[in-house]
Each structure stands twice: as C-alpha cells, then as structure tokens.
Amino acid sequence: MYILIFILGIMIGSFLNKHIYKILRKESIQFSELYCIHCSNPLKLYNLTSIFSYIFHKRKCRYFGKQISLLYLMVEFINGLTYLVLFHYFGLSLKFIYFSLIISILIVISIIDYFHQIIPNYLLFIMIITIVLYKIIDFIIYGTPAISLDGIIGFFAAGLSFTIIALISNGGMGGGDIKLIAILGFILGLKKIILNIILSFIIGAIISLFLLLSRKKERKDTIPFGPFINISFIISLLWGESIIKLYINKFM
C-alpha cells in the first residue's frame, strides 16, 4: 500500500509540475491531458512523471531528449514522500486526503514564491475551498464542529502577528505571507501556529545564511518567506504536539 501511495504522490506531483511550469512562464492554466513540459507531447502512463522518465529514459525526455530539470524531480519526490508520511500518520482516511491536498497546494506556492516572490491569490482560494469542503464532509460523516474557537483564534493571531511584522519591517513581509499564515493558523489552531511561526523564522535564518554563504543569494536579494512557512507547517502539523510537550517538560 505504501508503494501505491508513493506512486500516487509522484503522479500528482507531475500534475503540479505542469501547472508550476505554466505559472512560471505566465501561461494560462488549463486542466487538460498531461503532456511533456519540454516538447508538448502527450504523456503515456509509463512516462507520466519526471521520475519515471529519469529512470527509464536516461534522465531525459522520451521524445525531445532534453535533460529533465532537477526542480521537477524534486517536486514529484517531495510530494510522494509527503503522501507517504501522511499515510503513515493518518491511514487511508479523510484527514489523509485533506492534508495531502493542502500540502500539494503549499508545494506549488513554495516554488512560485521562491522564483517570483508572490503567492497567487487563486492558490490561497483553492486552499480555502479545500478547507470548507473538508469541514462540511467531516461534519456530515463524523459530526465534528465545522468551526472551532482554537482555529478562529489561530487565524486572527497569526494574521495579526504577520501584519505587525510587515508594518514594522516596512514591507519585509508580503501580503501573501499574511494571508497564508492566517489560513494555516485556522488549520493548526493557536499553539501549533505559534510553533509554525517560530520554526519558520529559525528555518528561514538557517537557509538564508546558507544561501548567502554559498553566494547563491546576495544581501540585496529578496529571499521569499513562503517556503519557510510551508516547511514549518508540515513539521508543526505532524510533530507539533511532541515538540510542544518536549519544550514544556524541559523548560517549564
């Protein structure tokens, strides 16, 4: 079952790659047959993903012969790996489907933000629709309250804190980051979103320092914050309770 989940993850990752490619090239998004992003030939099942093409066609596009970008391999692998971890934690459940969709959207947001320093509103809207549908289905099946006080507090606390940071830093935090962290605050609740924010700054500082020391970025360059928020979200979602308990036991 784990192998099937991983394959599902990388196949959906291939779908994400197509739309990442379209967005980066500022082309219109169309939900149609999947095709090679290098030569536009329709993809068959056995070369549907960059990973499969990388393995079976000597790291190149089957038709065009162009070297497959490491970015597309990374997106598919991370999406597949994330699905595996989520399946391990939640099993084949409604929560698994929900968080898989959320994190797939966050992967696209991270790539777009890294290259264009923007978080598209329509991706945030898709996240909101996903949350609403999940809450409705969860209420119908399990009777879980659609809106929790913890989620509402997390939403406003996260959004307000990033708004204050944006004002103090004179635009150092973008509007997309504010909207993103508010939505994630609703998902995680107050305790976990606080952890999410703390981790995002720690991870951001470490990665930014690495990029500066390796000269991949310069001091004058803008380093997008969205990817750090999203990495921290996954950590907070899966291991947040354990991290918080460990902190309380050690320091309080």
C-alpha atoms as an extended CHARMM CRD file, in Angstrom:
* protein
*
       252  EXT
         1         1  MET       CA              0.0000000000        0.0000000000        0.0000000000  PROA      1               0.0000000000
         2         2  TYR       CA              2.8680000000        2.3630000000        0.8120000000  PROA      2               0.0000000000
         3         3  ILE       CA              4.2790000000        1.8980000000       -2.6970000000  PROA      3               0.0000000000
         4         4  LEU       CA              0.9040000000        2.7390000000       -4.2550000000  PROA      4               0.0000000000
         5         5  ILE       CA              0.6020000000        5.8610000000       -2.0930000000  PROA      5               0.0000000000
         6         6  PHE       CA              4.0980000000        6.9810000000       -3.1180000000  PROA      6               0.0000000000
         7         7  ILE       CA              3.2910000000        6.4150000000       -6.8130000000  PROA      7               0.0000000000
         8         8  LEU       CA              0.0440000000        8.3720000000       -6.3730000000  PROA      8               0.0000000000
         9         9  GLY       CA              2.0450000000       11.1830000000       -4.7740000000  PROA      9               0.0000000000
        10        10  ILE       CA              4.5810000000       11.4320000000       -7.5910000000  PROA      10              0.0000000000
        11        11  MET       CA              1.8330000000       11.2380000000      -10.2390000000  PROA      11              0.0000000000
        12        12  ILE       CA              0.0130000000       14.1370000000       -8.5950000000  PROA      12              0.0000000000
        13        13  GLY       CA              3.4350000000       15.7970000000       -8.3480000000  PROA      13              0.0000000000
        14        14  SER       CA              3.6600000000       15.5340000000      -12.1400000000  PROA      14              0.0000000000
        15        15  PHE       CA              0.3100000000       17.3250000000      -12.3710000000  PROA      15              0.0000000000
        16        16  LEU       CA              1.6710000000       20.0110000000      -10.0370000000  PROA      16              0.0000000000
        17        17  ASN       CA              4.7800000000       20.3430000000      -12.2130000000  PROA      17              0.0000000000
        18        18  LYS       CA              2.7090000000       21.1010000000      -15.2810000000  PROA      18              0.0000000000
        19        19  HSD       CA              0.9670000000       23.9660000000      -13.5230000000  PROA      19              0.0000000000
        20        20  ILE       CA              4.1430000000       25.2400000000      -11.8730000000  PROA      20              0.0000000000
        21        21  TYR       CA              5.6900000000       25.3440000000      -15.3470000000  PROA      21              0.0000000000
        22        22  LYS       CA              2.6830000000       27.2460000000      -16.7130000000  PROA      22              0.0000000000
        23        23  ILE       CA              2.7070000000       29.7550000000      -13.8590000000  PROA      23              0.0000000000
        24        24  LEU       CA              6.4630000000       30.3650000000      -14.0740000000  PROA      24              0.0000000000
        25        25  ARG       CA              6.0900000000       31.0270000000      -17.8150000000  PROA      25              0.0000000000
        26        26  LYS       CA              2.9900000000       33.1640000000      -17.1570000000  PROA      26              0.0000000000
        27        27  GLU       CA              0.8430000000       30.9790000000      -19.4140000000  PROA      27              0.0000000000
        28        28  SER       CA             -2.8550000000       30.2470000000      -18.9390000000  PROA      28              0.0000000000
        29        29  ILE       CA             -3.7680000000       27.3030000000      -16.7240000000  PROA      29              0.0000000000
        30        30  GLN       CA             -5.7810000000       24.5660000000      -18.4250000000  PROA      30              0.0000000000
        31        31  PHE       CA             -6.9030000000       21.3240000000      -16.8170000000  PROA      31              0.0000000000
        32        32  SER       CA             -6.3600000000       19.0040000000      -19.7450000000  PROA      32              0.0000000000
        33        33  GLU       CA             -4.3320000000       15.9620000000      -20.7480000000  PROA      33              0.0000000000
        34        34  LEU       CA             -0.8850000000       15.8480000000      -19.2100000000  PROA      34              0.0000000000
        35        35  TYR       CA              1.9390000000       16.4390000000      -21.6600000000  PROA      35              0.0000000000
        36        36  CYS       CA              5.7080000000       16.8340000000      -21.5990000000  PROA      36              0.0000000000
        37        37  ILE       CA              6.6630000000       20.3460000000      -20.4940000000  PROA      37              0.0000000000
        38        38  HSD       CA              9.6810000000       20.2520000000      -22.8070000000  PROA      38              0.0000000000
        39        39  CYS       CA              8.1300000000       19.1710000000      -26.1070000000  PROA      39              0.0000000000
        40        40  SER       CA              4.3160000000       19.1880000000      -25.5170000000  PROA      40              0.0000000000
        41        41  ASN       CA              3.8730000000       15.5130000000      -26.4980000000  PROA      41              0.0000000000
        42        42  PRO       CA              1.0970000000       13.6970000000      -24.5830000000  PROA      42              0.0000000000
        43        43  LEU       CA              2.4720000000       11.5780000000      -21.7440000000  PROA      43              0.0000000000
        44        44  LYS       CA              1.7860000000        7.8430000000      -21.5730000000  PROA      44              0.0000000000
        45        45  LEU       CA              1.3400000000        6.0390000000      -18.2640000000  PROA      45              0.0000000000
        46        46  TYR       CA              4.9230000000        4.7180000000      -18.1750000000  PROA      46              0.0000000000
        47        47  ASN       CA              6.4600000000        8.1730000000      -18.6620000000  PROA      47              0.0000000000
        48        48  LEU       CA              3.7990000000       10.1920000000      -16.8910000000  PROA      48              0.0000000000
        49        49  THR       CA              6.2270000000       11.5440000000      -14.3030000000  PROA      49              0.0000000000
        50        50  SER       CA              9.6910000000       13.0800000000      -14.4500000000  PROA      50              0.0000000000
        51        51  ILE       CA             10.9140000000       10.4000000000      -12.0340000000  PROA      51              0.0000000000
        52        52  PHE       CA              9.7930000000        7.5780000000      -14.3480000000  PROA      52              0.0000000000
        53        53  SER       CA             11.3500000000        9.3250000000      -17.3470000000  PROA      53              0.0000000000
        54        54  TYR       CA             14.5250000000        9.9080000000      -15.3370000000  PROA      54              0.0000000000
        55        55  ILE       CA             14.7640000000        6.1800000000      -14.5570000000  PROA      55              0.0000000000
        56        56  PHE       CA             13.6110000000        4.6420000000      -17.8420000000  PROA      56              0.0000000000
        57        57  HSD       CA             14.8370000000        7.1940000000      -20.3990000000  PROA      57              0.0000000000
        58        58  LYS       CA             18.3070000000        8.0180000000      -19.0920000000  PROA      58              0.0000000000
        59        59  ARG       CA             17.3410000000       11.2460000000      -17.3030000000  PROA      59              0.0000000000
        60        60  LYS       CA             15.8680000000       12.7490000000      -20.4720000000  PROA      60              0.0000000000
        61        61  CYS       CA             12.5070000000       13.4700000000      -22.0840000000  PROA      61              0.0000000000
        62        62  ARG       CA             11.4760000000       10.4120000000      -24.1150000000  PROA      62              0.0000000000
        63        63  TYR       CA             10.5240000000       12.4530000000      -27.1890000000  PROA      63              0.0000000000
        64        64  PHE       CA             12.6870000000       15.5600000000      -27.1320000000  PROA      64              0.0000000000
        65        65  GLY       CA             15.8070000000       14.1690000000      -25.4580000000  PROA      65              0.0000000000
        66        66  LYS       CA             16.1770000000       17.2010000000      -23.1880000000  PROA      66              0.0000000000
        67        67  GLN       CA             17.6560000000       16.7540000000      -19.7040000000  PROA      67              0.0000000000
        68        68  ILE       CA             14.9190000000       16.6580000000      -17.0660000000  PROA      68              0.0000000000
        69        69  SER       CA             15.0750000000       19.5720000000      -14.6360000000  PROA      69              0.0000000000
        70        70  LEU       CA             16.0350000000       18.7540000000      -11.0550000000  PROA      70              0.0000000000
        71        71  LEU       CA             13.1810000000       21.0360000000       -9.9410000000  PROA      71              0.0000000000
        72        72  TYR       CA             10.5230000000       18.7490000000      -11.4430000000  PROA      72              0.0000000000
        73        73  LEU       CA             12.1420000000       15.6500000000       -9.9300000000  PROA      73              0.0000000000
        74        74  MET       CA             12.2370000000       17.3880000000       -6.5560000000  PROA      74              0.0000000000
        75        75  VAL       CA              8.5560000000       18.4060000000       -6.6840000000  PROA      75              0.0000000000
        76        76  GLU       CA              7.4240000000       14.8700000000       -7.5300000000  PROA      76              0.0000000000
        77        77  PHE       CA              9.6700000000       13.2170000000       -4.9490000000  PROA      77              0.0000000000
        78        78  ILE       CA              8.7140000000       15.6200000000       -2.1420000000  PROA      78              0.0000000000
        79        79  ASN       CA              5.0170000000       15.2420000000       -2.9570000000  PROA      79              0.0000000000
        80        80  GLY       CA              5.3260000000       11.4430000000       -2.9960000000  PROA      80              0.0000000000
        81        81  LEU       CA              7.3270000000       11.4080000000        0.2400000000  PROA      81              0.0000000000
        82        82  THR       CA              4.8410000000       13.7420000000        1.9250000000  PROA      82              0.0000000000
        83        83  TYR       CA              1.9430000000       11.4810000000        0.9430000000  PROA      83              0.0000000000
        84        84  LEU       CA              3.8290000000        8.5180000000        2.4450000000  PROA      84              0.0000000000
        85        85  VAL       CA              4.3550000000       10.3090000000        5.7640000000  PROA      85              0.0000000000
        86        86  LEU       CA              0.7360000000       11.4970000000        5.8850000000  PROA      86              0.0000000000
        87        87  PHE       CA             -0.4970000000        7.9890000000        5.1070000000  PROA      87              0.0000000000
        88        88  HSD       CA              1.6900000000        6.6260000000        7.9130000000  PROA      88              0.0000000000
        89        89  TYR       CA              0.1620000000        9.0920000000       10.3980000000  PROA      89              0.0000000000
        90        90  PHE       CA             -3.4740000000        9.1910000000        9.2680000000  PROA      90              0.0000000000
        91        91  GLY       CA             -4.0080000000        5.9800000000        7.2960000000  PROA      91              0.0000000000
        92        92  LEU       CA             -6.3660000000        5.9330000000        4.3240000000  PROA      92              0.0000000000
        93        93  SER       CA             -8.7550000000        8.4730000000        5.8220000000  PROA      93              0.0000000000
        94        94  LEU       CA            -10.4850000000       11.7620000000        5.1650000000  PROA      94              0.0000000000
        95        95  LYS       CA             -7.6950000000       13.5560000000        7.0390000000  PROA      95              0.0000000000
        96        96  PHE       CA             -5.1020000000       11.9350000000        4.7760000000  PROA      96              0.0000000000
        97        97  ILE       CA             -6.8860000000       13.1910000000        1.6510000000  PROA      97              0.0000000000
        98        98  TYR       CA             -7.3840000000       16.6450000000        3.1660000000  PROA      98              0.0000000000
        99        99  PHE       CA             -3.8200000000       17.2420000000        4.2950000000  PROA      99              0.0000000000
       100       100  SER       CA             -2.4220000000       15.7090000000        1.0990000000  PROA      100             0.0000000000
       101       101  LEU       CA             -4.3380000000       18.2860000000       -0.9410000000  PROA      101             0.0000000000
       102       102  ILE       CA             -3.3190000000       21.1380000000        1.3700000000  PROA      102             0.0000000000
       103       103  ILE       CA              0.3760000000       20.2490000000        1.2600000000  PROA      103             0.0000000000
       104       104  SER       CA              0.3290000000       19.7550000000       -2.5260000000  PROA      104             0.0000000000
       105       105  ILE       CA             -1.0120000000       23.3040000000       -2.8290000000  PROA      105             0.0000000000
       106       106  LEU       CA              1.6930000000       24.5140000000       -0.4230000000  PROA      106             0.0000000000
       107       107  ILE       CA              4.3780000000       22.8900000000       -2.5880000000  PROA      107             0.0000000000
       108       108  VAL       CA              3.1600000000       24.8570000000       -5.6150000000  PROA      108             0.0000000000
       109       109  ILE       CA              3.0080000000       28.0440000000       -3.5230000000  PROA      109             0.0000000000
       110       110  SER       CA              6.5730000000       27.4800000000       -2.3000000000  PROA      110             0.0000000000
       111       111  ILE       CA              8.0020000000       27.1030000000       -5.8160000000  PROA      111             0.0000000000
       112       112  ILE       CA              6.1250000000       30.1150000000       -7.1990000000  PROA      112             0.0000000000
       113       113  ASP       CA              7.0840000000       32.2680000000       -4.2050000000  PROA      113             0.0000000000
       114       114  TYR       CA             10.7420000000       31.2440000000       -4.4760000000  PROA      114             0.0000000000
       115       115  PHE       CA             11.0280000000       32.2150000000       -8.1390000000  PROA      115             0.0000000000
       116       116  HSD       CA              8.5710000000       35.1250000000       -8.3670000000  PROA      116             0.0000000000
       117       117  GLN       CA              8.2660000000       36.3710000000       -4.7510000000  PROA      117             0.0000000000
       118       118  ILE       CA              4.4980000000       36.1830000000       -4.9630000000  PROA      118             0.0000000000
       119       119  ILE       CA              1.7990000000       33.9310000000       -3.5300000000  PROA      119             0.0000000000
       120       120  PRO       CA             -1.0720000000       33.8270000000       -6.0580000000  PROA      120             0.0000000000
       121       121  ASN       CA             -4.4660000000       34.5970000000       -4.5510000000  PROA      121             0.0000000000
       122       122  TYR       CA             -6.1620000000       31.8610000000       -6.5620000000  PROA      122             0.0000000000
       123       123  LEU       CA             -3.9790000000       29.2070000000       -4.8710000000  PROA      123             0.0000000000
       124       124  LEU       CA             -4.9910000000       30.5680000000       -1.4660000000  PROA      124             0.0000000000
       125       125  PHE       CA             -8.6140000000       30.4940000000       -2.6430000000  PROA      125             0.0000000000
       126       126  ILE       CA             -8.2330000000       26.8230000000       -3.6380000000  PROA      126             0.0000000000
       127       127  MET       CA             -6.8910000000       26.1670000000       -0.1400000000  PROA      127             0.0000000000
       128       128  ILE       CA             -9.9200000000       27.8570000000        1.4100000000  PROA      128             0.0000000000
       129       129  ILE       CA            -12.3060000000       25.8310000000       -0.7780000000  PROA      129             0.0000000000
       130       130  THR       CA            -10.4630000000       22.6460000000        0.2290000000  PROA      130             0.0000000000
       131       131  ILE       CA            -10.8060000000       23.5530000000        3.9170000000  PROA      131             0.0000000000
       132       132  VAL       CA            -14.5180000000       24.3650000000        3.5760000000  PROA      132             0.0000000000
       133       133  LEU       CA            -15.2610000000       21.0980000000        1.7360000000  PROA      133             0.0000000000
       134       134  TYR       CA            -13.3150000000       19.1040000000        4.3190000000  PROA      134             0.0000000000
       135       135  LYS       CA            -15.1450000000       20.7770000000        7.2090000000  PROA      135             0.0000000000
       136       136  ILE       CA            -18.5340000000       20.0890000000        5.6070000000  PROA      136             0.0000000000
       137       137  ILE       CA            -17.7540000000       16.4210000000        4.8600000000  PROA      137             0.0000000000
       138       138  ASP       CA            -16.1670000000       15.9190000000        8.3000000000  PROA      138             0.0000000000
       139       139  PHE       CA            -19.2880000000       17.3550000000        9.9490000000  PROA      139             0.0000000000
       140       140  ILE       CA            -21.6340000000       15.1880000000        7.8660000000  PROA      140             0.0000000000
       141       141  ILE       CA            -19.7000000000       11.9520000000        8.4660000000  PROA      141             0.0000000000
       142       142  TYR       CA            -18.3150000000       12.3980000000       11.9770000000  PROA      142             0.0000000000
       143       143  GLY       CA            -20.3160000000       15.2990000000       13.4210000000  PROA      143             0.0000000000
       144       144  THR       CA            -17.1480000000       17.3310000000       14.0350000000  PROA      144             0.0000000000
       145       145  PRO       CA            -17.9150000000       21.0510000000       14.5470000000  PROA      145             0.0000000000
       146       146  ALA       CA            -17.1350000000       22.8930000000       11.3250000000  PROA      146             0.0000000000
       147       147  ILE       CA            -15.5610000000       25.8720000000       13.0850000000  PROA      147             0.0000000000
       148       148  SER       CA            -13.5050000000       25.6500000000       16.2760000000  PROA      148             0.0000000000
       149       149  LEU       CA            -12.6480000000       28.5180000000       18.6070000000  PROA      149             0.0000000000
       150       150  ASP       CA             -8.9990000000       27.4150000000       18.5210000000  PROA      150             0.0000000000
       151       151  GLY       CA             -8.9800000000       27.6900000000       14.7300000000  PROA      151             0.0000000000
       152       152  ILE       CA            -10.5250000000       31.1650000000       14.7790000000  PROA      152             0.0000000000
       153       153  ILE       CA             -8.0200000000       32.3770000000       17.3940000000  PROA      153             0.0000000000
       154       154  GLY       CA             -5.1780000000       30.8270000000       15.3960000000  PROA      154             0.0000000000
       155       155  PHE       CA             -6.4040000000       32.5800000000       12.2480000000  PROA      155             0.0000000000
       156       156  PHE       CA             -6.5130000000       36.0560000000       13.7840000000  PROA      156             0.0000000000
       157       157  ALA       CA             -3.4010000000       35.6470000000       15.9570000000  PROA      157             0.0000000000
       158       158  ALA       CA             -1.2670000000       34.5100000000       13.0220000000  PROA      158             0.0000000000
       159       159  GLY       CA             -2.6310000000       37.0820000000       10.5940000000  PROA      159             0.0000000000
       160       160  LEU       CA             -2.2870000000       39.9330000000       13.1000000000  PROA      160             0.0000000000
       161       161  SER       CA              1.2700000000       38.9760000000       14.1060000000  PROA      161             0.0000000000
       162       162  PHE       CA              2.4440000000       38.9260000000       10.4900000000  PROA      162             0.0000000000
       163       163  THR       CA              0.6280000000       42.1940000000        9.7810000000  PROA      163             0.0000000000
       164       164  ILE       CA              2.5370000000       43.8270000000       12.6530000000  PROA      164             0.0000000000
       165       165  ILE       CA              5.8100000000       42.3590000000       11.3480000000  PROA      165             0.0000000000
       166       166  ALA       CA              5.0320000000       43.7010000000        7.8620000000  PROA      166             0.0000000000
       167       167  LEU       CA              4.3910000000       47.1920000000        9.2510000000  PROA      167             0.0000000000
       168       168  ILE       CA              7.4880000000       47.2050000000       11.4660000000  PROA      168             0.0000000000
       169       169  SER       CA              9.7450000000       45.8300000000        8.7310000000  PROA      169             0.0000000000
       170       170  ASN       CA              8.3830000000       48.3180000000        6.1850000000  PROA      170             0.0000000000
       171       171  GLY       CA              7.2110000000       45.6880000000        3.7170000000  PROA      171             0.0000000000
       172       172  GLY       CA              9.6340000000       42.9520000000        4.7230000000  PROA      172             0.0000000000
       173       173  MET       CA              6.6510000000       40.6010000000        4.9320000000  PROA      173             0.0000000000
       174       174  GLY       CA              4.3250000000       40.4490000000        1.9420000000  PROA      174             0.0000000000
       175       175  GLY       CA              0.5420000000       40.4120000000        1.8620000000  PROA      175             0.0000000000
       176       176  GLY       CA              0.6030000000       36.8630000000        0.5170000000  PROA      176             0.0000000000
       177       177  ASP       CA              2.5630000000       35.7180000000        3.5710000000  PROA      177             0.0000000000
       178       178  ILE       CA             -0.0150000000       37.3380000000        5.8650000000  PROA      178             0.0000000000
       179       179  LYS       CA             -2.9300000000       35.6150000000        4.1350000000  PROA      179             0.0000000000
       180       180  LEU       CA             -1.0910000000       32.2890000000        4.0090000000  PROA      180             0.0000000000
       181       181  ILE       CA             -0.1500000000       32.2350000000        7.7010000000  PROA      181             0.0000000000
       182       182  ALA       CA             -3.7110000000       33.2300000000        8.6820000000  PROA      182             0.0000000000
       183       183  ILE       CA             -5.1610000000       30.2940000000        6.7320000000  PROA      183             0.0000000000
       184       184  LEU       CA             -2.6220000000       27.9200000000        8.2570000000  PROA      184             0.0000000000
       185       185  GLY       CA             -3.4810000000       29.3530000000       11.6770000000  PROA      185             0.0000000000
       186       186  PHE       CA             -7.0890000000       28.3080000000       11.1370000000  PROA      186             0.0000000000
       187       187  ILE       CA             -5.9410000000       24.7840000000       10.2440000000  PROA      187             0.0000000000
       188       188  LEU       CA             -3.4670000000       24.3370000000       13.1030000000  PROA      188             0.0000000000
       189       189  GLY       CA             -5.0040000000       26.3170000000       15.9480000000  PROA      189             0.0000000000
       190       190  LEU       CA             -3.1950000000       28.6890000000       18.3090000000  PROA      190             0.0000000000
       191       191  LYS       CA             -0.4720000000       26.5090000000       19.8770000000  PROA      191             0.0000000000
       192       192  LYS       CA              0.7050000000       24.8940000000       16.6780000000  PROA      192             0.0000000000
       193       193  ILE       CA              0.6210000000       28.1010000000       14.6280000000  PROA      193             0.0000000000
       194       194  ILE       CA              2.8450000000       29.7890000000       17.2270000000  PROA      194             0.0000000000
       195       195  LEU       CA              5.2630000000       26.8850000000       16.7630000000  PROA      195             0.0000000000
       196       196  ASN       CA              4.8390000000       27.2250000000       12.9910000000  PROA      196             0.0000000000
       197       197  ILE       CA              5.8250000000       30.9050000000       13.1370000000  PROA      197             0.0000000000
       198       198  ILE       CA              8.8270000000       30.3060000000       15.4130000000  PROA      198             0.0000000000
       199       199  LEU       CA             10.0960000000       27.4390000000       13.2490000000  PROA      199             0.0000000000
       200       200  SER       CA              9.6210000000       29.4490000000       10.0490000000  PROA      200             0.0000000000
       201       201  PHE       CA             11.9530000000       32.1630000000       11.3480000000  PROA      201             0.0000000000
       202       202  ILE       CA             14.5180000000       29.6200000000       12.5640000000  PROA      202             0.0000000000
       203       203  ILE       CA             14.4710000000       27.6520000000        9.3000000000  PROA      203             0.0000000000
       204       204  GLY       CA             14.4220000000       30.8980000000        7.3170000000  PROA      204             0.0000000000
       205       205  ALA       CA             17.5060000000       32.1800000000        9.1390000000  PROA      205             0.0000000000
       206       206  ILE       CA             19.4260000000       28.9300000000        8.6080000000  PROA      206             0.0000000000
       207       207  ILE       CA             18.5800000000       28.6000000000        4.9030000000  PROA      207             0.0000000000
       208       208  SER       CA             19.1240000000       32.3110000000        4.2260000000  PROA      208             0.0000000000
       209       209  LEU       CA             22.5550000000       32.1250000000        5.8750000000  PROA      209             0.0000000000
       210       210  PHE       CA             23.4240000000       29.1000000000        3.7410000000  PROA      210             0.0000000000
       211       211  LEU       CA             22.2990000000       30.8760000000        0.5500000000  PROA      211             0.0000000000
       212       212  LEU       CA             24.3900000000       33.9350000000        1.4490000000  PROA      212             0.0000000000
       213       213  LEU       CA             27.4890000000       31.9410000000        2.3950000000  PROA      213             0.0000000000
       214       214  SER       CA             27.2290000000       29.8140000000       -0.7560000000  PROA      214             0.0000000000
       215       215  ARG       CA             26.7540000000       33.0350000000       -2.7670000000  PROA      215             0.0000000000
       216       216  LYS       CA             23.5430000000       31.7720000000       -4.3180000000  PROA      216             0.0000000000
       217       217  LYS       CA             21.9580000000       34.9410000000       -2.9230000000  PROA      217             0.0000000000
       218       218  GLU       CA             23.3550000000       38.3580000000       -2.0510000000  PROA      218             0.0000000000
       219       219  ARG       CA             22.3900000000       40.6980000000        0.7900000000  PROA      219             0.0000000000
       220       220  LYS       CA             20.4210000000       42.8980000000       -1.5820000000  PROA      220             0.0000000000
       221       221  ASP       CA             18.3860000000       39.9310000000       -2.8820000000  PROA      221             0.0000000000
       222       222  THR       CA             14.8880000000       39.2280000000       -1.6010000000  PROA      222             0.0000000000
       223       223  ILE       CA             14.5370000000       35.7890000000       -0.0460000000  PROA      223             0.0000000000
       224       224  PRO       CA             10.8720000000       34.7060000000       -0.0760000000  PROA      224             0.0000000000
       225       225  PHE       CA              9.3810000000       33.6420000000        3.2460000000  PROA      225             0.0000000000
       226       226  GLY       CA              6.5680000000       31.4210000000        1.9340000000  PROA      226             0.0000000000
       227       227  PRO       CA              8.6700000000       28.2390000000        1.6110000000  PROA      227             0.0000000000
       228       228  PHE       CA              9.8490000000       28.5730000000        5.2270000000  PROA      228             0.0000000000
       229       229  ILE       CA              6.2550000000       28.9510000000        6.4290000000  PROA      229             0.0000000000
       230       230  ASN       CA              5.2240000000       25.8510000000        4.4940000000  PROA      230             0.0000000000
       231       231  ILE       CA              8.1170000000       23.6570000000        5.6710000000  PROA      231             0.0000000000
       232       232  SER       CA              7.3400000000       24.6880000000        9.2490000000  PROA      232             0.0000000000
       233       233  PHE       CA              3.6480000000       23.9220000000        8.7170000000  PROA      233             0.0000000000
       234       234  ILE       CA              4.4040000000       20.2930000000        7.8600000000  PROA      234             0.0000000000
       235       235  ILE       CA              6.6310000000       19.9530000000       10.9380000000  PROA      235             0.0000000000
       236       236  SER       CA              4.0150000000       21.6110000000       13.1720000000  PROA      236             0.0000000000
       237       237  LEU       CA              1.1860000000       19.5050000000       11.7460000000  PROA      237             0.0000000000
       238       238  LEU       CA              2.9020000000       16.1510000000       12.1960000000  PROA      238             0.0000000000
       239       239  TRP       CA              5.1900000000       16.6640000000       15.1780000000  PROA      239             0.0000000000
       240       240  GLY       CA              3.8400000000       19.8400000000       16.7790000000  PROA      240             0.0000000000
       241       241  GLU       CA              2.2870000000       18.1560000000       19.8080000000  PROA      241             0.0000000000
       242       242  SER       CA              5.5030000000       16.2500000000       20.5650000000  PROA      242             0.0000000000
       243       243  ILE       CA              7.6730000000       19.3600000000       20.1800000000  PROA      243             0.0000000000
       244       244  ILE       CA              5.3960000000       21.4360000000       22.4280000000  PROA      244             0.0000000000
       245       245  LYS       CA              5.2750000000       18.7020000000       25.1090000000  PROA      245             0.0000000000
       246       246  LEU       CA              9.0660000000       18.3340000000       24.9700000000  PROA      246             0.0000000000
       247       247  TYR       CA              9.5080000000       22.0840000000       25.3990000000  PROA      247             0.0000000000
       248       248  ILE       CA              7.0840000000       22.2240000000       28.3440000000  PROA      248             0.0000000000
       249       249  ASN       CA              8.7660000000       19.2660000000       30.0740000000  PROA      249             0.0000000000
       250       250  LYS       CA             12.2520000000       20.7020000000       29.6050000000  PROA      250             0.0000000000
       251       251  PHE       CA             11.7570000000       24.3940000000       30.2840000000  PROA      251             0.0000000000
       252       252  MET       CA              8.5310000000       24.8550000000       32.2540000000  PROA      252             0.0000000000
